[in-house]
CSV table of C-alpha atoms in Angstrom, one decimal:
chain,number,residue,atom,x,y,z
A,1,ILE,CA,0.6,13.6,-14.1
A,2,ALA,CA,3.5,14.8,-16.2
A,3,MET,CA,6.0,15.0,-13.3
A,4,PRO,CA,5.5,11.4,-12.0
A,5,LEU,CA,5.4,10.1,-15.6
A,6,SER,CA,8.7,11.9,-16.5
A,7,ALA,CA,10.3,10.6,-13.4
A,8,LEU,CA,9.2,7.1,-14.3
A,9,ILE,CA,10.6,7.4,-17.8
A,10,PHE,CA,13.9,8.8,-16.5
A,11,LEU,CA,14.3,6.0,-14.0
A,12,TYR,CA,13.3,3.4,-16.7
A,13,LYS,CA,16.0,4.7,-19.0
A,14,LYS,CA,18.7,4.8,-16.3
A,15,THR,CA,17.7,1.3,-15.0
A,16,ARG,CA,17.7,-0.2,-18.5
A,17,ALA,CA,21.1,1.3,-19.2
A,18,GLY,CA,22.4,-0.1,-16.0
A,19,THR,CA,23.8,3.3,-14.9
A,20,GLU,CA,23.1,4.8,-11.5
A,21,SER,CA,24.6,8.3,-11.4
A,22,ASN,CA,24.8,10.5,-8.3
A,23,MET,CA,21.9,12.5,-9.6
A,24,VAL,CA,19.6,9.4,-9.8
A,25,THR,CA,20.7,8.3,-6.3
A,26,GLU,CA,20.3,11.8,-4.8
A,27,TYR,CA,16.9,12.7,-6.3
A,28,PHE,CA,15.1,9.5,-7.0
A,29,LEU,CA,16.4,7.0,-4.3
A,30,ILE,CA,13.2,7.5,-2.2
A,31,LEU,CA,11.1,6.2,-5.1
A,32,TYR,CA,12.9,2.8,-5.4
A,33,GLN,CA,14.7,2.3,-2.2
A,34,GLY,CA,13.8,-1.1,-0.8
A,35,LEU,CA,12.5,-2.4,-4.1
A,36,LYS,CA,14.1,-5.1,-6.2
A,37,ILE,CA,15.9,-3.4,-9.1
A,38,LYS,CA,13.6,-5.0,-11.7
A,39,HIS,CA,10.6,-3.6,-9.9
A,40,PHE,CA,11.8,0.0,-9.5
A,41,TYR,CA,8.4,1.2,-10.9
A,42,TRP,CA,6.4,-0.2,-8.0
A,43,GLU,CA,5.9,3.1,-6.2
A,44,PHE,CA,4.3,4.5,-9.4
A,45,VAL,CA,1.9,1.5,-9.4
A,46,ASN,CA,1.0,2.3,-5.8
A,47,SER,CA,0.4,5.9,-6.6
A,48,LEU,CA,-1.7,5.0,-9.7
A,49,ARG,CA,-3.7,2.7,-7.5
A,50,LYS,CA,-4.5,5.5,-5.1
A,51,VAL,CA,-5.3,7.9,-7.9
A,52,CYS,CA,-7.7,5.4,-9.4
A,53,ILE,CA,-9.4,4.9,-6.1
A,54,LEU,CA,-9.8,8.7,-5.8
A,55,ILE,CA,-11.2,8.9,-9.3
A,56,SER,CA,-13.7,6.2,-8.4
A,57,PHE,CA,-15.4,8.7,-6.0
A,58,ALA,CA,-17.0,10.2,-9.1
A,59,LEU,CA,-19.1,7.0,-9.5
A,60,PRO,CA,-22.4,6.3,-7.6
A,61,THR,CA,-21.8,5.0,-4.0
A,62,SER,CA,-21.9,1.2,-4.6
A,63,GLY,CA,-20.0,1.7,-7.9
A,64,GLN,CA,-17.3,3.5,-6.0
A,65,ILE,CA,-16.8,0.6,-3.6
A,66,MET,CA,-16.9,-2.0,-6.4
A,67,PHE,CA,-14.4,-0.2,-8.5
A,68,ALA,CA,-12.1,0.3,-5.5
A,69,LEU,CA,-12.4,-3.4,-4.7
A,70,LEU,CA,-11.5,-4.3,-8.2
A,71,ILE,CA,-8.4,-2.1,-8.1
A,72,LEU,CA,-7.4,-3.5,-4.7
A,73,LEU,CA,-7.9,-7.1,-5.9
A,74,VAL,CA,-5.8,-6.5,-9.0
A,75,THR,CA,-3.0,-4.8,-7.0
A,76,TRP,CA,-3.2,-7.5,-4.4
A,77,ARG,CA,-2.7,-10.1,-7.0
A,78,LEU,CA,0.2,-8.2,-8.6
A,79,GLN,CA,1.8,-7.7,-5.2
A,80,ASP,CA,1.5,-11.3,-4.4
A,81,PHE,CA,2.9,-12.4,-7.7
A,82,LEU,CA,5.8,-9.9,-8.1
A,83,LYS,CA,6.8,-9.5,-4.5
A,84,PRO,CA,8.6,-6.2,-5.5
A,85,TYR,CA,10.3,-5.5,-2.2
A,86,LYS,CA,13.7,-6.9,-1.3
A,87,ARG,CA,12.6,-7.7,2.3
A,88,LYS,CA,9.9,-10.3,2.9
A,89,GLN,CA,8.4,-8.2,5.7
A,90,ASN,CA,7.8,-5.3,3.4
A,91,ASN,CA,5.9,-7.5,0.9
A,92,GLY,CA,4.0,-9.0,3.8
A,93,ILE,CA,2.9,-5.7,5.3
A,94,GLU,CA,1.9,-4.4,1.8
A,95,ILE,CA,-0.3,-7.5,1.3
A,96,PHE,CA,-1.7,-7.1,4.8
A,97,GLY,CA,-2.5,-3.5,4.2
A,98,ILE,CA,-4.4,-4.3,1.0
A,99,ASN,CA,-6.3,-7.0,2.8
A,100,ILE,CA,-7.3,-4.5,5.5
A,101,SER,CA,-8.4,-2.1,2.8
A,102,ILE,CA,-10.6,-4.9,1.2
A,103,ILE,CA,-12.1,-5.8,4.5
A,104,THR,CA,-12.8,-2.1,5.3
A,105,LEU,CA,-14.5,-1.6,1.9
A,106,CYS,CA,-16.6,-4.7,2.2
A,107,CYS,CA,-17.7,-3.8,5.7
A,108,GLY,CA,-18.4,-0.2,4.4
A,109,LEU,CA,-20.5,-1.6,1.5
A,110,ILE,CA,-22.7,-3.6,3.8
A,111,PHE,CA,-22.7,-0.7,6.4
A,112,ASN,CA,-23.8,1.7,3.6
A,113,GLN,CA,-26.6,-0.5,2.2
A,114,ASP,CA,-28.7,-1.1,5.3
A,115,LYS,CA,-28.9,1.6,7.9
A,116,THR,CA,-31.8,0.0,9.8
A,117,LEU,CA,-29.8,-2.8,11.4
A,118,LYS,CA,-28.0,-0.8,14.1
A,119,SER,CA,-26.5,-3.9,15.7
A,120,LEU,CA,-25.0,-5.2,12.4
A,121,ASN,CA,-23.6,-1.7,11.7
A,122,ASN,CA,-22.0,-1.7,15.2
A,123,ILE,CA,-20.4,-5.1,14.6
A,124,LEU,CA,-19.1,-4.0,11.2
A,125,LEU,CA,-17.7,-0.8,12.6
A,126,THR,CA,-16.0,-2.8,15.4
A,127,ILE,CA,-14.5,-5.2,12.8
A,128,MET,CA,-13.2,-2.3,10.8
A,129,VAL,CA,-11.6,-0.6,13.8
A,130,ILE,CA,-10.1,-3.8,15.1
A,131,PHE,CA,-8.5,-4.7,11.8
A,132,ASN,CA,-7.2,-1.2,11.2
A,133,ILE,CA,-5.7,-1.2,14.7
A,134,LEU,CA,-4.1,-4.6,14.0
A,135,PHE,CA,-2.5,-3.1,10.9
A,136,ILE,CA,-1.1,-0.1,12.7
A,137,LEU,CA,0.3,-2.3,15.5
A,138,LYS,CA,1.9,-4.6,13.0
A,139,TRP,CA,3.3,-1.7,11.0
A,140,LEU,CA,4.7,-0.1,14.2
A,141,HIS,CA,6.3,-3.4,15.2
A,142,LEU,CA,8.1,-3.7,11.9
A,143,LEU,CA,9.1,-0.1,12.1
A,144,PHE,CA,10.7,-0.6,15.6
A,145,LEU,CA,12.4,-3.8,14.4
A,146,THR,CA,13.9,-1.9,11.5
A,147,LEU,CA,15.0,1.0,13.7
A,148,GLY,CA,16.3,-1.5,16.2
A,149,ALA,CA,18.9,-2.6,13.8
A,150,LYS,CA,20.5,0.8,14.2
A,151,HIS,CA,19.4,2.0,17.6
A,152,ALA,CA,19.3,-0.2,20.8
A,153,PHE,CA,16.3,1.7,22.3
A,154,PHE,CA,14.0,0.6,19.5
A,155,LYS,CA,15.3,-3.0,19.6
A,156,ASN,CA,14.0,-3.2,23.2
A,157,VAL,CA,10.7,-1.6,22.3
A,158,ALA,CA,10.0,-4.0,19.4
A,159,CYS,CA,10.6,-7.2,21.5
């Protein structure tokens, strides 16, 4: 906890002062590259979201899912309001990923509650798999588009 917090404080001071030294660029660029300058902290918010979801596993099963859903809904709303990434596609894929997580958790909650309805469980499992595959395909498409800007091979693959 101390390392990410100290990195956040360091970046906050450098961003507030308006100075971007070689050390900041060299060591911390990965943490805020692609983000709007005023939202340099967003990777820390994403990390905190994941840590809170991991901590929720200490709760009873239905409590885990409800707490994780609450965290995802709050971060979805923040993501939609702030749009912290410079590129519209990055904000879009982040929202899409959170939506897929919410769908997966809701299906998992129903799946976990009633184990007697095998056909419903199969439908829910199919929904989860389809939506997760859609996310992976969309992510790959955006990756190839981004790489296509620099390499012609990926431009042809992305179509």
